[in-house]
PDB file of C-alpha atoms and ligand atoms in Angstrom:
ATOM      1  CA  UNK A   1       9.781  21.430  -3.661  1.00 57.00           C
ATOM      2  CA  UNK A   2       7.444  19.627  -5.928  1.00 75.00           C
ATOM      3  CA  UNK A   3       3.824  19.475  -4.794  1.00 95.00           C
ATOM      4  CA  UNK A   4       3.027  15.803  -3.110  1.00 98.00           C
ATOM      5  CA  UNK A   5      -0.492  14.494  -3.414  1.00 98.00           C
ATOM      6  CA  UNK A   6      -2.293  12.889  -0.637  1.00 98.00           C
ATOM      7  CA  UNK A   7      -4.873  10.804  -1.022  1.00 99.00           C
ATOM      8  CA  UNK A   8      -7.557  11.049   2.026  1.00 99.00           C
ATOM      9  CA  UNK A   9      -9.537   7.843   2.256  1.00 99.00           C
ATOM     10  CA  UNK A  10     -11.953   7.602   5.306  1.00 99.00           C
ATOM     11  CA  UNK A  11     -13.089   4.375   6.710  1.00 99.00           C
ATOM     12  CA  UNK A  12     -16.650   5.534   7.448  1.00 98.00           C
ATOM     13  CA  UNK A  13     -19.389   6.369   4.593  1.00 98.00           C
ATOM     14  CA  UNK A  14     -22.166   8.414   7.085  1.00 98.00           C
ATOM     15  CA  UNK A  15     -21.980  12.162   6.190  1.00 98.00           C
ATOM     16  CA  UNK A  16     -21.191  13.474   9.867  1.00 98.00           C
ATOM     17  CA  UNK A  17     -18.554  11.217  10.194  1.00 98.00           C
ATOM     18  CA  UNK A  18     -16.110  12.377  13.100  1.00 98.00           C
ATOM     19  CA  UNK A  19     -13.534  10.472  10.318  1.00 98.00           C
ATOM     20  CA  UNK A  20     -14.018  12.071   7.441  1.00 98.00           C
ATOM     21  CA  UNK A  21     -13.913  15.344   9.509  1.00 98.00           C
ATOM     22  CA  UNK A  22     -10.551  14.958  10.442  1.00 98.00           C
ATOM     23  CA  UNK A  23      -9.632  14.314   6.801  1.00 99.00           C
ATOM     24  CA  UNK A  24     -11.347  17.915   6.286  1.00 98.00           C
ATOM     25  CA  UNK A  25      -9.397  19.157   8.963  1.00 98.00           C
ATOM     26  CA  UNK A  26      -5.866  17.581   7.280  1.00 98.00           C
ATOM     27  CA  UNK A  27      -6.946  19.527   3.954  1.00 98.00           C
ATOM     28  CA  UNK A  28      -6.483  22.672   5.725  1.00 98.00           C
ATOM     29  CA  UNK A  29      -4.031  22.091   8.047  1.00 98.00           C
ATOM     30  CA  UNK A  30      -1.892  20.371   4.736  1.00 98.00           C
ATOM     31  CA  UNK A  31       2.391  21.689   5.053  1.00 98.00           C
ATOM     32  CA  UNK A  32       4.046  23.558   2.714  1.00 97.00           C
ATOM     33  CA  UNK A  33       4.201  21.166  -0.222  1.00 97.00           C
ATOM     34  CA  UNK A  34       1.297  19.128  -0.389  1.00 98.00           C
ATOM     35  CA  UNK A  35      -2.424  18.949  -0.906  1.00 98.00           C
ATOM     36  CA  UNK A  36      -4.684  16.232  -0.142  1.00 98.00           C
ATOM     37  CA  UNK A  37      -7.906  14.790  -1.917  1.00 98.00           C
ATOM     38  CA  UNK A  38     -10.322  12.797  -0.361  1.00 98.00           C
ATOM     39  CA  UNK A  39     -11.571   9.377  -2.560  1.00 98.00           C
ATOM     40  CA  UNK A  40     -14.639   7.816  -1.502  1.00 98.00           C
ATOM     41  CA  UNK A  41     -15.169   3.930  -0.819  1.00 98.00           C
ATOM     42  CA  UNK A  42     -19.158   4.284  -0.307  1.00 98.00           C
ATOM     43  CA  UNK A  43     -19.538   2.510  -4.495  1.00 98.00           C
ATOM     44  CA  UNK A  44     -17.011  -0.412  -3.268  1.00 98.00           C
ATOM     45  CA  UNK A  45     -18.894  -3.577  -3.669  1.00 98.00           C
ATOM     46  CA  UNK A  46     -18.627  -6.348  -0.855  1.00 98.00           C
ATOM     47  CA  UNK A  47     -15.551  -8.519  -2.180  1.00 98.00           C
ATOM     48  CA  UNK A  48     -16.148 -12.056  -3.977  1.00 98.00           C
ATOM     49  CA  UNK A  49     -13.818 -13.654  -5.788  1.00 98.00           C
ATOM     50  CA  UNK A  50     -16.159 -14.986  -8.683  1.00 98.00           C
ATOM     51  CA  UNK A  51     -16.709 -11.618  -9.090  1.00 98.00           C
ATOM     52  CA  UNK A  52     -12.853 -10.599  -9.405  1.00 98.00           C
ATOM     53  CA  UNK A  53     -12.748 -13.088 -11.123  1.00 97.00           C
ATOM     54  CA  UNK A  54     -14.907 -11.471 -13.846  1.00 97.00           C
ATOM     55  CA  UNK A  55     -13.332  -8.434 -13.556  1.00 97.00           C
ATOM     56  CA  UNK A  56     -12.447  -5.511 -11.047  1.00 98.00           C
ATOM     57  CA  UNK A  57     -15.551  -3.529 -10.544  1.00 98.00           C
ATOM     58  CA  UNK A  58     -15.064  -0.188 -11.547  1.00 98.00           C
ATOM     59  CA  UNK A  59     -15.073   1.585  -8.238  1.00 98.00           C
ATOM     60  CA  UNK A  60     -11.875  -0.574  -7.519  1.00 98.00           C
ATOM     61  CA  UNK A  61     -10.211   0.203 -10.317  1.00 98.00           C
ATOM     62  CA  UNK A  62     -11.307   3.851 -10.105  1.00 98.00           C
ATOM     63  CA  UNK A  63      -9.720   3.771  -6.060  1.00 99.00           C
ATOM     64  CA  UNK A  64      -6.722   1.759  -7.010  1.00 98.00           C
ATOM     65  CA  UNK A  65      -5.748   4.070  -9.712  1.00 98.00           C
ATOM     66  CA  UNK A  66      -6.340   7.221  -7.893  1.00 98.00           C
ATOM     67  CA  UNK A  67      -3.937   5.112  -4.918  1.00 99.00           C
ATOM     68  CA  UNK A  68      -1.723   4.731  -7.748  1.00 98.00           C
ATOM     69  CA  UNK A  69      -1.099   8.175  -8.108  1.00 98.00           C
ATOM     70  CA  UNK A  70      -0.598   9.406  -5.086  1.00 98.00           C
ATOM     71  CA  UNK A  71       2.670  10.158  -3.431  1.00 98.00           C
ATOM     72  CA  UNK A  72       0.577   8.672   0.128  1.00 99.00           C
ATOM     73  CA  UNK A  73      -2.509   7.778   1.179  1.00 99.00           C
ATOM     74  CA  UNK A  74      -3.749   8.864   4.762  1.00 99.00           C
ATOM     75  CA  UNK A  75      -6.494   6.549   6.191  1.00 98.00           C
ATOM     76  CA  UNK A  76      -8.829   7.834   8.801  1.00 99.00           C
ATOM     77  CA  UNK A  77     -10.165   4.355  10.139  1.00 99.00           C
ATOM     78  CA  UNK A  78     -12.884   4.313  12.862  1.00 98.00           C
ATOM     79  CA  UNK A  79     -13.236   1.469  15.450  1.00 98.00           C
ATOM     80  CA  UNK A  80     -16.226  -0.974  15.169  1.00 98.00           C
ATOM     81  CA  UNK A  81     -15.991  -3.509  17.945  1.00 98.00           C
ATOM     82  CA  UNK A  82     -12.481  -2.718  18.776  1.00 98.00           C
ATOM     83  CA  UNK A  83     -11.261  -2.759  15.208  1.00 98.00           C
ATOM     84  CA  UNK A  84     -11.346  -1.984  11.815  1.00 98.00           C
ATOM     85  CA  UNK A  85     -14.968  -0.988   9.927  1.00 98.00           C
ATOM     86  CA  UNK A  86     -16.110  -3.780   7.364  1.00 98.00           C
ATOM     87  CA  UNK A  87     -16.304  -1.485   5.114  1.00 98.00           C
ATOM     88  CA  UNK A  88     -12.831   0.359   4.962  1.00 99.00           C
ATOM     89  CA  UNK A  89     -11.347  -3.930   5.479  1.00 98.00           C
ATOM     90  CA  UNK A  90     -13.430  -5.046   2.799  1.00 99.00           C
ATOM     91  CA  UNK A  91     -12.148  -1.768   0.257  1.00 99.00           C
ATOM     92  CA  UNK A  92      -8.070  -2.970   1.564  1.00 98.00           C
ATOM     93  CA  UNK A  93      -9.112  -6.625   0.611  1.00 98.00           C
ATOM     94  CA  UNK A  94     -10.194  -5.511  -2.783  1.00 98.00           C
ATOM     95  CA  UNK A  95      -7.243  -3.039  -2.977  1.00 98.00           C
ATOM     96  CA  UNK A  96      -5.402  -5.693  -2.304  1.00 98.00           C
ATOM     97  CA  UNK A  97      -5.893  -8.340  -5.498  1.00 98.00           C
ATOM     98  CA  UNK A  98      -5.660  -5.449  -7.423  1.00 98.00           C
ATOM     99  CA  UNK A  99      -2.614  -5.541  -9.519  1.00 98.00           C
ATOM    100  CA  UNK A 100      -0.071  -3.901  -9.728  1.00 98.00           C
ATOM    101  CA  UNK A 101      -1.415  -3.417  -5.742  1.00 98.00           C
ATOM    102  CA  UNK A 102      -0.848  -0.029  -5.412  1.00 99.00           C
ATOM    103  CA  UNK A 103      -0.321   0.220  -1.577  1.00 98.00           C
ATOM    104  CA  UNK A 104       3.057  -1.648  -2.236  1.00 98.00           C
ATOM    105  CA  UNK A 105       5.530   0.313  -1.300  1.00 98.00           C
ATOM    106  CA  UNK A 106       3.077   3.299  -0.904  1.00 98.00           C
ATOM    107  CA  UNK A 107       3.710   5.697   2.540  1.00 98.00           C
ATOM    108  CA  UNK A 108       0.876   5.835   4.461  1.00 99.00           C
ATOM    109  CA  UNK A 109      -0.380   7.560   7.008  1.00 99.00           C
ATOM    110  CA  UNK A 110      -3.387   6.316   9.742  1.00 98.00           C
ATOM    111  CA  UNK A 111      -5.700   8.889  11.743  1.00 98.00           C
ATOM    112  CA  UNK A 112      -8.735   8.021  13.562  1.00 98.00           C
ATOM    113  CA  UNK A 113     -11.956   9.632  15.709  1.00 98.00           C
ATOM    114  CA  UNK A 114     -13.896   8.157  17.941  1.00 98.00           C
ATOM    115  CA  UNK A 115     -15.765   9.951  21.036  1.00 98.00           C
ATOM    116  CA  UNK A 116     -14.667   7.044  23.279  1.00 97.00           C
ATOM    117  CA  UNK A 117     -11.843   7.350  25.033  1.00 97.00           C
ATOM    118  CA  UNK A 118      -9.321   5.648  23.575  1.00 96.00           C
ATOM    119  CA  UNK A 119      -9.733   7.376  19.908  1.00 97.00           C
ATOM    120  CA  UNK A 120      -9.805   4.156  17.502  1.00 98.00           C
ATOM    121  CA  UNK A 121      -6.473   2.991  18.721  1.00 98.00           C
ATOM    122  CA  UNK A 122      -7.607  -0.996  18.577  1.00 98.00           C
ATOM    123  CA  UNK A 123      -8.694  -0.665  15.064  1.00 98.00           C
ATOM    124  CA  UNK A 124      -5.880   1.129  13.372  1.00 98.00           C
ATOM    125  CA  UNK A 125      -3.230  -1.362  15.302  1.00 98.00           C
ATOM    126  CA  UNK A 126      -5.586  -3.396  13.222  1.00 98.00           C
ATOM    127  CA  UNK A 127      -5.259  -1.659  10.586  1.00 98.00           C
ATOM    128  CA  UNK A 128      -1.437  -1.339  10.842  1.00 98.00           C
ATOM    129  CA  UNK A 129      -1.319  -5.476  10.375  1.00 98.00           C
ATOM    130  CA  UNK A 130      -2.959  -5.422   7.447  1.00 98.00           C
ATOM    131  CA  UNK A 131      -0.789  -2.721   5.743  1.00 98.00           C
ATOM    132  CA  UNK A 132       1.878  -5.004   6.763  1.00 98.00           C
ATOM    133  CA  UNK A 133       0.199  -7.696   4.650  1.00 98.00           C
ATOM    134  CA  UNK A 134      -0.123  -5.328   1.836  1.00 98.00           C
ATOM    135  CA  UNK A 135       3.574  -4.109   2.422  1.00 98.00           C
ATOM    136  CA  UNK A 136       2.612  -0.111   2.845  1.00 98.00           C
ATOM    137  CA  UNK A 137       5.407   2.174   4.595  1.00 98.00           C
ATOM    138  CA  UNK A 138       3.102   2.661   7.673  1.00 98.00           C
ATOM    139  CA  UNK A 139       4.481   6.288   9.418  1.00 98.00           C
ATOM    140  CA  UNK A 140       5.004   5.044  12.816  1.00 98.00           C
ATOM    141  CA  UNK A 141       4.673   8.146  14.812  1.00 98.00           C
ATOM    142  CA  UNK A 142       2.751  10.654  15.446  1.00 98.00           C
ATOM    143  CA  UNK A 143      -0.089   8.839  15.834  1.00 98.00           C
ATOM    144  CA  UNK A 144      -3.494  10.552  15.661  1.00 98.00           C
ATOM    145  CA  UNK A 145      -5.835   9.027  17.757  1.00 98.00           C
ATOM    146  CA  UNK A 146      -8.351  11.632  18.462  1.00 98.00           C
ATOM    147  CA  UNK A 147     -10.381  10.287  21.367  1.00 98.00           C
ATOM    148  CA  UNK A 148     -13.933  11.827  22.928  1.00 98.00           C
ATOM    149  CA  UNK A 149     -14.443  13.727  19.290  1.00 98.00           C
ATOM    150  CA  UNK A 150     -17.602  14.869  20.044  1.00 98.00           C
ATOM    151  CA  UNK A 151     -15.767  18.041  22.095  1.00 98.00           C
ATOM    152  CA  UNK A 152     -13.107  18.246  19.381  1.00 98.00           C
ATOM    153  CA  UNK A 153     -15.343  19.066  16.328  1.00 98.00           C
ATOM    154  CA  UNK A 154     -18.397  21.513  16.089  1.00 98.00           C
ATOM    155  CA  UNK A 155     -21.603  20.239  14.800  1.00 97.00           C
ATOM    156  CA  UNK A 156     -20.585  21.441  11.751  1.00 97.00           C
ATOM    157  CA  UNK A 157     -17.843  18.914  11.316  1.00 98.00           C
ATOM    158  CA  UNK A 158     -14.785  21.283  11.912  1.00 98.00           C
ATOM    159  CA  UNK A 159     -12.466  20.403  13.805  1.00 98.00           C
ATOM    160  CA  UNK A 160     -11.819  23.486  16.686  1.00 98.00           C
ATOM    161  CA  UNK A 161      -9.508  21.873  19.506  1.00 98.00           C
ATOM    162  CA  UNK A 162      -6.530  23.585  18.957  1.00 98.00           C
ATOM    163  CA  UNK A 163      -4.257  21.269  20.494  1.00 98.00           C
ATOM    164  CA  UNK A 164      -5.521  18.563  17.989  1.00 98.00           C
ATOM    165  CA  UNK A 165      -5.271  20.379  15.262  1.00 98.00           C
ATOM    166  CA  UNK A 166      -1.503  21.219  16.163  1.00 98.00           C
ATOM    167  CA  UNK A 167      -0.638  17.492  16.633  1.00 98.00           C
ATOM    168  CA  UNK A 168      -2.603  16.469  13.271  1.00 98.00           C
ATOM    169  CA  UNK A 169      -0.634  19.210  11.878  1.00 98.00           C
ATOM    170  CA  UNK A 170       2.769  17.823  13.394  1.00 98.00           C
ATOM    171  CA  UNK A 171       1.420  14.630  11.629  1.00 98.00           C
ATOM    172  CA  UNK A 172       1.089  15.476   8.127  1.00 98.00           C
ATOM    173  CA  UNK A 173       4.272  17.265   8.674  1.00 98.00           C
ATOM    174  CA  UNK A 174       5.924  13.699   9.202  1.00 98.00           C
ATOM    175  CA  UNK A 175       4.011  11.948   6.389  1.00 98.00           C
ATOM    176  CA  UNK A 176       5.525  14.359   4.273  1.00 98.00           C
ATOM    177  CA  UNK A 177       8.864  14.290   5.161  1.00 98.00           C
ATOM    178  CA  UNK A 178       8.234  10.479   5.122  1.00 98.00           C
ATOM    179  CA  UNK A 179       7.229  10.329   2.166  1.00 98.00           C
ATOM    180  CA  UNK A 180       9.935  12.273   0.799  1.00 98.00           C
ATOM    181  CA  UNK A 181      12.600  10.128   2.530  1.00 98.00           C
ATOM    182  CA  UNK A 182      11.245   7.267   0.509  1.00 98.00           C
ATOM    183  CA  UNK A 183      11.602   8.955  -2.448  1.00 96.00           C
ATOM    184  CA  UNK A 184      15.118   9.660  -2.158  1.00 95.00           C
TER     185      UNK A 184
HETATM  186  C1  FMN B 201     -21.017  -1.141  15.046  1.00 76.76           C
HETATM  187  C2  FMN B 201     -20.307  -0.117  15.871  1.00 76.76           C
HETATM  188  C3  FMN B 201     -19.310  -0.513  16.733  1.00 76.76           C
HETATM  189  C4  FMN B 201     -18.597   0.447  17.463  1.00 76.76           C
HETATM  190  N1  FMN B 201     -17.557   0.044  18.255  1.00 76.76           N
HETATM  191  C5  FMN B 201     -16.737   0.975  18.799  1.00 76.76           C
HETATM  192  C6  FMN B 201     -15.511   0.583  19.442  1.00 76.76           C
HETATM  193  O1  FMN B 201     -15.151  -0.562  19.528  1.00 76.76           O
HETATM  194  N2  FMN B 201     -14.723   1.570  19.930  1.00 76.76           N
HETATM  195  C7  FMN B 201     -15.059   2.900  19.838  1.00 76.76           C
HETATM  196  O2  FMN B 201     -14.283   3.751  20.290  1.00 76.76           O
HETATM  197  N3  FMN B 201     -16.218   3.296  19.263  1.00 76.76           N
HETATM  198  C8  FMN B 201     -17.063   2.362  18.728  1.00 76.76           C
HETATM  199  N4  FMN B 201     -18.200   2.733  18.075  1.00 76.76           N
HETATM  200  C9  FMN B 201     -18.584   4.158  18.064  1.00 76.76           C
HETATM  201  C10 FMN B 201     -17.871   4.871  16.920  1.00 76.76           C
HETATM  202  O3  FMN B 201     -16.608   5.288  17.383  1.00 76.76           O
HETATM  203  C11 FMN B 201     -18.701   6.079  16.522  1.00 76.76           C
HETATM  204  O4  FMN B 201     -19.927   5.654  15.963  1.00 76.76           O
HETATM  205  C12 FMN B 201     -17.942   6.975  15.566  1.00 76.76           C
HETATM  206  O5  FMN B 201     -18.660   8.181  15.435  1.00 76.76           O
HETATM  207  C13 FMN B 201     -17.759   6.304  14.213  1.00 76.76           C
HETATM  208  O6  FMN B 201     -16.914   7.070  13.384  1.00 76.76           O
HETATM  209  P1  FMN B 201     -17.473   8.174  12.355  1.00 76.76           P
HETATM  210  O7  FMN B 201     -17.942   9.329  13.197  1.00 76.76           O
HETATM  211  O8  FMN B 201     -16.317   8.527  11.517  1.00 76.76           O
HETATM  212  O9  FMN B 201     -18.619   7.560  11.583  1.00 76.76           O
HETATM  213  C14 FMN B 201     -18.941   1.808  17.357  1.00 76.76           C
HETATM  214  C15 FMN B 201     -19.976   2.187  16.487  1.00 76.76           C
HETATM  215  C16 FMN B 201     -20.646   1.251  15.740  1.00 76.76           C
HETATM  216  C17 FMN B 201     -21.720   1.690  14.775  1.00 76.76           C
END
């Protein structure tokens, strides 16, 4: 089988981020088949059209290529206020006047952390709208929604509940084969 890139994107930019843990945690736990690398949206500017107008800043063009050539992106969104960050919406706003928009047609897979109890579920059915808008093959299920993180990762940032670490594994497993249907 041919070697699938992921491309991790997490939705929050502070360095213990639960999120971007759990993106860690999918580079290990990766199938058979694919690898995943992580882009960073901490250099995307806040998004105004005169400034689009202009020209796409360089950190969006830099993202939307490296979404480009991906076989899928897997988000890791966390939940502000029951929904999506500003800053991972404001990076799929610019994303999406990017042309070609590279989420179009793109699989994609959502994850999210939060130590409340719920584990960002209201933000990435959020989330899963606005893929809609941008026309992204959403998996639908598993979904990872990995609630009360603080007792799922160390203080390092590794992720040690086994039993999430199965199901994220199950996960990627299905993005994968996702993936792979779409390419057939
Ligand atoms: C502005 C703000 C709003 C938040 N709102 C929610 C919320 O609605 N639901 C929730 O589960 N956690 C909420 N939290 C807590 C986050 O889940 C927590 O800060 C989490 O660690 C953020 O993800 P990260 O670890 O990847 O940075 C909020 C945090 C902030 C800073």
């Amino acid at each position: 089988m041919a070697e699938l890139k992921f491309l991790g994107i997490s939705g929050s930019l502070r360095a213990a981020s639960y999120n971007t843990a759990a993106l860690r945690a999918a580079i290990e736990l990766a199938p058979e088949g694919v690898t995943i690398e992580l882009a960073s949206i901490a250099d995307i500017p806040l998004y105004n059209e005169d400034v689009k107008v202009a020209g796409i800043p360089a950190p969006v063009a830099a993202l939307q290529a490296a979404i480009a050539a991906a076989d899928a992106a897997l988000i890791a969104t966390p939940e502000y206020n029951y929904s999506v960050p500003g800053v991972l919406k404001n990076t799929i706003d610019w994303i999406s006047r990017t042309d070609p928009q590279p989420f179009k047609g793109k699989p994609v897979g959502i994850i999210g952390a939060s130590p409340g109890g719920i584990g960002t579920a209201r933000a990435q059915y959020d989330l899963r709208k606005s893929f809609v808008s941008l026309n992204a093959y959403v998996l639908n299920q598993p979904e990872i929604m990995i609630a009360a993180a603080h007792t799922r990762f160390d203080a390092a940032g590794k992720l040690t509940d086994a039993g999430t670490r199965e199901f994220l594994g199950k996960m990627l497993v299905a993005l994968r084969d996702w993936t792979l249907h779409l390419k057939a």
